[in-house]
PDB file of C-alpha atoms in Angstrom:
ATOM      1  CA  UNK A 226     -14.680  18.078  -1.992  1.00 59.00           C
ATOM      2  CA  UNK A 227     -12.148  15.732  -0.658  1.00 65.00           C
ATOM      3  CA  UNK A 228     -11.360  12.925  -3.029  1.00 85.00           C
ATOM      4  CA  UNK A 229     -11.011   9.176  -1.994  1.00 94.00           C
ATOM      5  CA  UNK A 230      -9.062   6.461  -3.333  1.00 95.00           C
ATOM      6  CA  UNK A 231     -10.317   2.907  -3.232  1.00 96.00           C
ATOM      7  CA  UNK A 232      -8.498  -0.011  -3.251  1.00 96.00           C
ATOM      8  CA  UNK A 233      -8.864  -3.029  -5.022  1.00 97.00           C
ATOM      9  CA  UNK A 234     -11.268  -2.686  -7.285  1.00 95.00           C
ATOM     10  CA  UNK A 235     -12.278  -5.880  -7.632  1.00 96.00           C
ATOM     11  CA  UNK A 236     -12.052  -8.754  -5.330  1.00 97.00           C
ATOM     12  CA  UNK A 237     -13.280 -12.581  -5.914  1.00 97.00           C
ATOM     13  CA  UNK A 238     -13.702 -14.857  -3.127  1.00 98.00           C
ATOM     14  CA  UNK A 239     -14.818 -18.526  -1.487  1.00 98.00           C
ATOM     15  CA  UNK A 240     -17.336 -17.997   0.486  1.00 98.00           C
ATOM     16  CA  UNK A 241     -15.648 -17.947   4.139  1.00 98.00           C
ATOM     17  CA  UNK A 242     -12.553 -15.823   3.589  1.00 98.00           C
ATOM     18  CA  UNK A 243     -12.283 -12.641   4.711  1.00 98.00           C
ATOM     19  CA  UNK A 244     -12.099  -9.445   2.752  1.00 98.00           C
ATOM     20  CA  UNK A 245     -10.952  -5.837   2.955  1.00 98.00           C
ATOM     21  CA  UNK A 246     -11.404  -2.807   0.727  1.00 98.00           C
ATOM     22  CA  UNK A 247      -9.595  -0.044   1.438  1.00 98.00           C
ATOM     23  CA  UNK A 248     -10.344   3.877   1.059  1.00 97.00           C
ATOM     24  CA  UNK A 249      -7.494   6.751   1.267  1.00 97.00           C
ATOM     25  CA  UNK A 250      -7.025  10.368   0.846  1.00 95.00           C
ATOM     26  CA  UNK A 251      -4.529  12.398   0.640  1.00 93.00           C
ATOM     27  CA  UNK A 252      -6.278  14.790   3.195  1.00 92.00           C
ATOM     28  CA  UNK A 253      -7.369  15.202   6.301  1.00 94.00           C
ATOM     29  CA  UNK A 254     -10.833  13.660   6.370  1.00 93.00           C
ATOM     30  CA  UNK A 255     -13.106  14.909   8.638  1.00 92.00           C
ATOM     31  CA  UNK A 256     -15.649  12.287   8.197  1.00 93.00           C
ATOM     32  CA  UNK A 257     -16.243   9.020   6.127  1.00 96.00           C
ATOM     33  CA  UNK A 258     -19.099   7.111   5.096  1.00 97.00           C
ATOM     34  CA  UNK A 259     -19.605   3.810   3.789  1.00 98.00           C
ATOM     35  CA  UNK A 260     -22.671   2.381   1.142  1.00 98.00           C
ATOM     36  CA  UNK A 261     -22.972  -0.770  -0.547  1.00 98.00           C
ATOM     37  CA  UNK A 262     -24.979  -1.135  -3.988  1.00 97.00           C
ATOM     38  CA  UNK A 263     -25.862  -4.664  -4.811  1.00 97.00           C
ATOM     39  CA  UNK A 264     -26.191  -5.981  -8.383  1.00 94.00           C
ATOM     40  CA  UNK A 265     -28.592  -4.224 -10.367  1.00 92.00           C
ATOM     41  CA  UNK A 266     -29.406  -1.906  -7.493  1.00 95.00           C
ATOM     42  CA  UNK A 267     -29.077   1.708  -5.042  1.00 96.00           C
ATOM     43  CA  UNK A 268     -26.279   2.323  -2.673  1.00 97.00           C
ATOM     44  CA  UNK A 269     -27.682   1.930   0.959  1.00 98.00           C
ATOM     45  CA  UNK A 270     -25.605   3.593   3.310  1.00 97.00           C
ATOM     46  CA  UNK A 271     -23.560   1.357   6.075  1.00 98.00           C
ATOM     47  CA  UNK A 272     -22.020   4.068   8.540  1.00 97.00           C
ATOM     48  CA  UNK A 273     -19.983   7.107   9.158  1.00 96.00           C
ATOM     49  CA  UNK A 274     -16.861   7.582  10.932  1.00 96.00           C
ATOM     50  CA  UNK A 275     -15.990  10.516  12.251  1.00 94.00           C
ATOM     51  CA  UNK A 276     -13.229  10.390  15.333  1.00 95.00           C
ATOM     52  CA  UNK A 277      -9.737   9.418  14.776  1.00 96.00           C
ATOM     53  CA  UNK A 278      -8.616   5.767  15.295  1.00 97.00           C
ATOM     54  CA  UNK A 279     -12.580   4.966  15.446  1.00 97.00           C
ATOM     55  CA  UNK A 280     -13.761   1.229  14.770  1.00 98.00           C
ATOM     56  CA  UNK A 281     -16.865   0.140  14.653  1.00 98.00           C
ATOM     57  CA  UNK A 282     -18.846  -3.391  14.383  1.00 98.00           C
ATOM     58  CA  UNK A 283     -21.721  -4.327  12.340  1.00 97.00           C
ATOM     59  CA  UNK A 284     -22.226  -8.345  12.780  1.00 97.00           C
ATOM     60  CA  UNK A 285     -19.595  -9.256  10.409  1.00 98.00           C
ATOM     61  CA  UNK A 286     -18.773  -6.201   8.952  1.00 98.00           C
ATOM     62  CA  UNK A 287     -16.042  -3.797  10.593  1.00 98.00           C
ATOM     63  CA  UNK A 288     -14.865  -0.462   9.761  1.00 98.00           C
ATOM     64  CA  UNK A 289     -11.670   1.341  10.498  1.00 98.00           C
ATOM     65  CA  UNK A 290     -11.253   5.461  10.553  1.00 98.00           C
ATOM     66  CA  UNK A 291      -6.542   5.966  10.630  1.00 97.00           C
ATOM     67  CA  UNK A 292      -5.494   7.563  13.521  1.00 96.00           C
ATOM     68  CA  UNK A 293      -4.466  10.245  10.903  1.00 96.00           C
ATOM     69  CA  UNK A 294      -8.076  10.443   9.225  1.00 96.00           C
ATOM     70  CA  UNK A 295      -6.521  10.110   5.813  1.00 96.00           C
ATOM     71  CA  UNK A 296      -7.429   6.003   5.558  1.00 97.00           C
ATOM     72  CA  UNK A 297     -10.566   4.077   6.583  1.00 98.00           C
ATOM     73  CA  UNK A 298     -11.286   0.211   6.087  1.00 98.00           C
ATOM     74  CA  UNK A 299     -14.516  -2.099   5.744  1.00 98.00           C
ATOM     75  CA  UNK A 300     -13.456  -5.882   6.657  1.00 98.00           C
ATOM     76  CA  UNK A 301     -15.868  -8.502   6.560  1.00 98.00           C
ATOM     77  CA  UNK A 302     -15.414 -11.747   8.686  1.00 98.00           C
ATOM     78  CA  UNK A 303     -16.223 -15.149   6.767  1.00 98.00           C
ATOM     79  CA  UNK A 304     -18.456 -13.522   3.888  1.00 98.00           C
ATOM     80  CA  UNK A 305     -21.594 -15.170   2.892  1.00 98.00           C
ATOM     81  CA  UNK A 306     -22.570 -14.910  -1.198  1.00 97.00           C
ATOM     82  CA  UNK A 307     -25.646 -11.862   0.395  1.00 97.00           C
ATOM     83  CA  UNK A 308     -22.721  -9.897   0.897  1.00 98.00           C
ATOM     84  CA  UNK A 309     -22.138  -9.406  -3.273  1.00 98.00           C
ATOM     85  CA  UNK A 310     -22.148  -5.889  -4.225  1.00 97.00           C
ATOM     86  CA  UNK A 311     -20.199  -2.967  -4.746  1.00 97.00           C
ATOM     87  CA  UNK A 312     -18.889  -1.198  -1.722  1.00 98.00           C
ATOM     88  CA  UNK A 313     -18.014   2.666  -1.735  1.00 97.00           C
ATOM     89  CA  UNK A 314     -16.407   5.414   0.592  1.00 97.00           C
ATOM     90  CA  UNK A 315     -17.263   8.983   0.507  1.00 96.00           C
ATOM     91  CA  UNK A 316     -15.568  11.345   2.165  1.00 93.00           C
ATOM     92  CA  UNK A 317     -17.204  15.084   2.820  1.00 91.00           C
ATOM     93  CA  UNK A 318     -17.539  18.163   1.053  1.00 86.00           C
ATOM     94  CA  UNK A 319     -20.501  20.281  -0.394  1.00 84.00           C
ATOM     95  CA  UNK A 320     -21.517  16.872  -1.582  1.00 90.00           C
ATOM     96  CA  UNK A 321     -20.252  13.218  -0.906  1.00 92.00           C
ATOM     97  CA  UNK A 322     -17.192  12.554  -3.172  1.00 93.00           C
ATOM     98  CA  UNK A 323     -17.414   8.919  -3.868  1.00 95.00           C
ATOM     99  CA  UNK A 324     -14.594   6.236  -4.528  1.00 94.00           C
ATOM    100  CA  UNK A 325     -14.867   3.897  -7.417  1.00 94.00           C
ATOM    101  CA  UNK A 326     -15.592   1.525  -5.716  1.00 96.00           C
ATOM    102  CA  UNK A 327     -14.360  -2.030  -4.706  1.00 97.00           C
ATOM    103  CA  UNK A 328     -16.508  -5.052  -6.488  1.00 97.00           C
ATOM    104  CA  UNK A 329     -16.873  -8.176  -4.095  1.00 98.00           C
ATOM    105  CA  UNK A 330     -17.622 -11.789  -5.781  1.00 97.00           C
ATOM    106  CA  UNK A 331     -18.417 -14.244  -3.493  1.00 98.00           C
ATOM    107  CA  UNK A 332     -18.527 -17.844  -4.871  1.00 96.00           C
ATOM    108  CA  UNK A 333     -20.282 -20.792  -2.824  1.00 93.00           C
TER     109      UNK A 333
ATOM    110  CA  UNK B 413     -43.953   4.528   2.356  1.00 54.00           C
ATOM    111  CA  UNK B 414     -41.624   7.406   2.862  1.00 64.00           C
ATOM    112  CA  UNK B 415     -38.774   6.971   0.287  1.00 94.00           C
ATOM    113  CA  UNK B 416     -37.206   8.284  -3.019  1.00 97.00           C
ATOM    114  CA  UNK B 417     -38.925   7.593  -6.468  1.00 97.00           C
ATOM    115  CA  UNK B 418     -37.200   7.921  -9.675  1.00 97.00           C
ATOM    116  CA  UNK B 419     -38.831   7.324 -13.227  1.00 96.00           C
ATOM    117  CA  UNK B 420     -39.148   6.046 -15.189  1.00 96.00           C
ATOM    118  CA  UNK B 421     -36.631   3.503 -14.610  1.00 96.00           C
ATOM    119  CA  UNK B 422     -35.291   3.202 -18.408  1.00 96.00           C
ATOM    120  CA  UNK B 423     -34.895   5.754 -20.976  1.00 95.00           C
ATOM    121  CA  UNK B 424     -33.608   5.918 -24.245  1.00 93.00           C
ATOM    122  CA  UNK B 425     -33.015   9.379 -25.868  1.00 90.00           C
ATOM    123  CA  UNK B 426     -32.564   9.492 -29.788  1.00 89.00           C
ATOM    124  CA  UNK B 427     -30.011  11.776 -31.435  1.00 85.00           C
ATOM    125  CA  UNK B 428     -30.626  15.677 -30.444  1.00 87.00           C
ATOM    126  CA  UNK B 429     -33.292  14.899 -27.720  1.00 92.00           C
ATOM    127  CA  UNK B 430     -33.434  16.233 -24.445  1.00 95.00           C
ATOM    128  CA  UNK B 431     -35.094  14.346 -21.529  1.00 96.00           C
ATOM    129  CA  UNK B 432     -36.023  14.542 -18.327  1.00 97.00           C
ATOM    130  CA  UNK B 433     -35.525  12.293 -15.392  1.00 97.00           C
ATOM    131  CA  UNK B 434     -37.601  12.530 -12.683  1.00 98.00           C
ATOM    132  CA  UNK B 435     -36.936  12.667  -8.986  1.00 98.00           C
ATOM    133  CA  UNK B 436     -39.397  12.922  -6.145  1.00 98.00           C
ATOM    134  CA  UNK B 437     -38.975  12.310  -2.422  1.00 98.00           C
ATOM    135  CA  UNK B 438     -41.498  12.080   0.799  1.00 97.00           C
ATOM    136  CA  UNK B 439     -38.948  12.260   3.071  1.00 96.00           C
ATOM    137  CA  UNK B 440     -38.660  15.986   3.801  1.00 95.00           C
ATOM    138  CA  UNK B 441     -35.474  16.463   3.069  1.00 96.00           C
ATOM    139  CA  UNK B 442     -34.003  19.624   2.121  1.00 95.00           C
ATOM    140  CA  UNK B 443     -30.900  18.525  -0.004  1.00 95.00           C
ATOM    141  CA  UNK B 444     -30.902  16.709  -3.177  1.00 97.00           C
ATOM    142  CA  UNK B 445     -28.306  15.334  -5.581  1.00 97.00           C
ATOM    143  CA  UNK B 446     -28.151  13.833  -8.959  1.00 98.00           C
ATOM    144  CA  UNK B 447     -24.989  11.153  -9.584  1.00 98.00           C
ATOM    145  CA  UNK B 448     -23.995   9.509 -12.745  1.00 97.00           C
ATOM    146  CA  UNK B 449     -22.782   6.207 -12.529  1.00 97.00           C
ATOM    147  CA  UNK B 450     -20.573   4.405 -15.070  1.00 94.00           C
ATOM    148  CA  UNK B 451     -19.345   0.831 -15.006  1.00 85.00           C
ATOM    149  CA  UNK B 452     -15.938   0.864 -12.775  1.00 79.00           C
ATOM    150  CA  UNK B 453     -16.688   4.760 -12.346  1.00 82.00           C
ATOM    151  CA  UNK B 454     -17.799   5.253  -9.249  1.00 89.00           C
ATOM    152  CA  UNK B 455     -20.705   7.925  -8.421  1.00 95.00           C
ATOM    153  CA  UNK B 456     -20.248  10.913  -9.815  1.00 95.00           C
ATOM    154  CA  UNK B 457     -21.758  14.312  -8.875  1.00 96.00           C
ATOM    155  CA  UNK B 458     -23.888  16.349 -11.749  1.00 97.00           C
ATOM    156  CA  UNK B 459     -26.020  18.651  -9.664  1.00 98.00           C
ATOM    157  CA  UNK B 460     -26.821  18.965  -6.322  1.00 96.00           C
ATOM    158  CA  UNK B 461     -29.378  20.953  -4.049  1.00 96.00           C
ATOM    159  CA  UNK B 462     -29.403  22.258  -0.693  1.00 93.00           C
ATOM    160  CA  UNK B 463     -32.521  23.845  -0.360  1.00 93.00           C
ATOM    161  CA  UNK B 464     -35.204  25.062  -2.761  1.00 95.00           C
ATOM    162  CA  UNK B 465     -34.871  27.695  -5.699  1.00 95.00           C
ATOM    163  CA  UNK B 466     -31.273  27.182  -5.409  1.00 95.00           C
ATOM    164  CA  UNK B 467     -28.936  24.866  -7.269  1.00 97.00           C
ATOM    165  CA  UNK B 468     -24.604  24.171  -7.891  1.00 96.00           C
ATOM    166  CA  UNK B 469     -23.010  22.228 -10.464  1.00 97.00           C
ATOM    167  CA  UNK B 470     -21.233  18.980  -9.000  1.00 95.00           C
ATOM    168  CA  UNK B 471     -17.821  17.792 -11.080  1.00 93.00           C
ATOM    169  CA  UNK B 472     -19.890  16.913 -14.301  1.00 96.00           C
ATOM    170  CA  UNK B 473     -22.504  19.400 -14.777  1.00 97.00           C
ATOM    171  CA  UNK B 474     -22.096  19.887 -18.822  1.00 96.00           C
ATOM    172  CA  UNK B 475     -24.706  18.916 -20.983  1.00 96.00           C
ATOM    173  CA  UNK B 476     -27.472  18.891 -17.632  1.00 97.00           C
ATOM    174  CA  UNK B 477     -29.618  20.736 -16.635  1.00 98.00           C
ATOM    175  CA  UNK B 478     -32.093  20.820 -12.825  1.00 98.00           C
ATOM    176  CA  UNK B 479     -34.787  22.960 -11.623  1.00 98.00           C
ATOM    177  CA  UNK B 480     -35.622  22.636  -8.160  1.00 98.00           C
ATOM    178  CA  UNK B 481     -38.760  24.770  -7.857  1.00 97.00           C
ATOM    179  CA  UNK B 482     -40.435  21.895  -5.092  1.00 97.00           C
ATOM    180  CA  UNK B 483     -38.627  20.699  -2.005  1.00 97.00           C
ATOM    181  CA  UNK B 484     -39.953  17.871  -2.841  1.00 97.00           C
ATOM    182  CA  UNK B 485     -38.687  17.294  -6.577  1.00 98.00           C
ATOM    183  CA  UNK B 486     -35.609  17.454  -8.700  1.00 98.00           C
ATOM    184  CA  UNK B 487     -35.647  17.150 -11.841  1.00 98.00           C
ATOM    185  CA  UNK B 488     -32.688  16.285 -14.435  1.00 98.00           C
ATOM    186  CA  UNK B 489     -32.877  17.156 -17.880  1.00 97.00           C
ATOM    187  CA  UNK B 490     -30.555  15.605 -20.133  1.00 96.00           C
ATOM    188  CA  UNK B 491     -29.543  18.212 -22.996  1.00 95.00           C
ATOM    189  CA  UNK B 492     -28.619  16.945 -26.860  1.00 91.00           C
ATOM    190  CA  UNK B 493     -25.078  18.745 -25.380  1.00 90.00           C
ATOM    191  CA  UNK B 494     -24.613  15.623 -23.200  1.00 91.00           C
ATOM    192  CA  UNK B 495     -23.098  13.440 -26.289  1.00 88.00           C
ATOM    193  CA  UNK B 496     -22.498  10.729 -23.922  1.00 92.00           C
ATOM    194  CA  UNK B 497     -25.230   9.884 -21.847  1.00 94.00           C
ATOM    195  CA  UNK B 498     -25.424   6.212 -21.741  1.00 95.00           C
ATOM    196  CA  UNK B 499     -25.358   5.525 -18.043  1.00 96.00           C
ATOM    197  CA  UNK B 500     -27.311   4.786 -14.545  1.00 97.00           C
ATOM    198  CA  UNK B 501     -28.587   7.642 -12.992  1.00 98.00           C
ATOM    199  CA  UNK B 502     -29.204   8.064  -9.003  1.00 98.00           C
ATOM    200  CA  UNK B 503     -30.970  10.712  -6.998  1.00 98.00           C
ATOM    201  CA  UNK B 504     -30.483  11.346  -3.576  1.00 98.00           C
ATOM    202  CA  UNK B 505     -31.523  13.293  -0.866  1.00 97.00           C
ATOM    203  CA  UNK B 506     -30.295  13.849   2.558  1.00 95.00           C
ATOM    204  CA  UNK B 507     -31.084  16.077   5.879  1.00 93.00           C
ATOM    205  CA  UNK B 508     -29.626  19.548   5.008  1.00 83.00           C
ATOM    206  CA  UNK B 509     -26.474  19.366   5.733  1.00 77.00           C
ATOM    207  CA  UNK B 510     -24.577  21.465   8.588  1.00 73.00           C
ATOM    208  CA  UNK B 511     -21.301  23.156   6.526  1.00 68.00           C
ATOM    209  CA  UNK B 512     -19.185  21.745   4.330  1.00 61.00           C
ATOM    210  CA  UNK B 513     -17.598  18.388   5.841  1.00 66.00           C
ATOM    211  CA  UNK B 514     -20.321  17.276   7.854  1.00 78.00           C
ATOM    212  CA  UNK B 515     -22.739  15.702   5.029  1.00 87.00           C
ATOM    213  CA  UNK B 516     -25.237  13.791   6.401  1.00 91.00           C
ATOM    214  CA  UNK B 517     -26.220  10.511   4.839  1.00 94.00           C
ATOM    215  CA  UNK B 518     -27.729   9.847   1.405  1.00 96.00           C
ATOM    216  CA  UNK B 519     -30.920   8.129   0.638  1.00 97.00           C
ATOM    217  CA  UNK B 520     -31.082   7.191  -2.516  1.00 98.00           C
ATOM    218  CA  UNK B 521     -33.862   6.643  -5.752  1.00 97.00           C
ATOM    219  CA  UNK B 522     -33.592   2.711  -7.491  1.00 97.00           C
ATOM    220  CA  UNK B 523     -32.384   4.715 -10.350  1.00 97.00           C
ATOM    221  CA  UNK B 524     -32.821   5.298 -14.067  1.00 97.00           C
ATOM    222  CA  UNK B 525     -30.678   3.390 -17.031  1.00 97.00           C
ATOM    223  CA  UNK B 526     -30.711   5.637 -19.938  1.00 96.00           C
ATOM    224  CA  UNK B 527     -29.368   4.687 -22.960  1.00 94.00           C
ATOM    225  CA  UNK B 528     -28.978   6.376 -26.482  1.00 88.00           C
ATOM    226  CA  UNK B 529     -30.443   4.836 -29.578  1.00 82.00           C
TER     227      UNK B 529
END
């Protein structure tokens, strides 16, 4: 499978700022998918990418596939403390190959 | 309800005991997978499915063991080999998936916390 980098692992914020977590490969991806796991729960998938340079829109949430396919991106616009939890890429193979993750704290 | 169902939902294995995790889905789905997740680890793959009577290893396989004899069950056994097994354990299925790079997307179980005594 085709591993994936995530960056930062942990991120603390006031709710209202933005935040970004970041997923890269060394590789040619020729998909990504996103999940999120809240505290004390499952990961519940988000959304796959699949063309090159794609971005698409969830409310507040947006995600970025690189022109290249090597880099994707989940931003989130003004978070709200229901947006806690751990978010993961997971780029293809025989099975998903999932990042470590990147930990969002959002304080009121 | 069509869903995933893992029990029991904590464990706790005693020196030189295996045990079994179970794993059992409604949703027709041919693939299954079994991930181990450790604090700041990420998800990582043990076993995983693709249709029934057959099985792989994922990137931690030692010290597990699956049968898949159902399409709709997956079982994990934990083996006394497995001398770290404190950890969260997720099941998943998925739509069979169409060749390699074109997974489809996971579903997965609440999970099972199994921890050594």
């Amino acid at each position: 499978g085709q591993q994936v980098m995530q960056i930062p692992q942990y991120q603390h914020v006031q709710e209202g700022e933005d935040f970004t977590t970041y997923c890269n490969s060394s590789t040619t991806l020729s998909n990504i998918q996103w999940y999120k796991q809240r505290p004390g729960g499952h990961p519940v998938f988000l959304i796959q990418l699949v063309k090159s340079g794609e971005v698409k829109k969830q409310k507040r949430l947006t995600f970025q596939f690189g022109e290249a396919k090597k880099n994707s991106s989940l931003h989130i616009t003004a978070t709200q403390t229901t947006d806690v939890g751990t978010y993961f890429c997971a780029g293809p193979g025989y099975a998903l190959n999932f990042g470590k993750g990147t930990s969002l704290l959002v304080t009121p | 309800d069509g869903g995933i169902t893992q029990s029991p939902k904590y464990l706790f294995r005693k020196e030189g005991q295996n045990v079994t995790l179970s794993c059992e889905q409604n949703l027709n789905h041919d693939a299954m997978y079994w991930y181990r997740q450790d604090p700041g680890q990420g998800l990582r793959l043990i076993y995983y499915s693709q249709i029934v009577n057959d099985f792989q290893k994922g990137d931690i396989a030692e010290g597990y063991s699956v049968s898949r004899e159902k399409k709709e069950s997956f079982p994990l056994t934990v083996t006394s080999a497995q001398k770290n097994p404190t950890a969260f354990y997720l099941c998943a299925s998925s739509r069979q998936n169409r060749g390699a790079g074109t997974n489809e997307k996971l579903f997965f179980g609440s999970g099972t916390q199994l921890s050594v005594l």
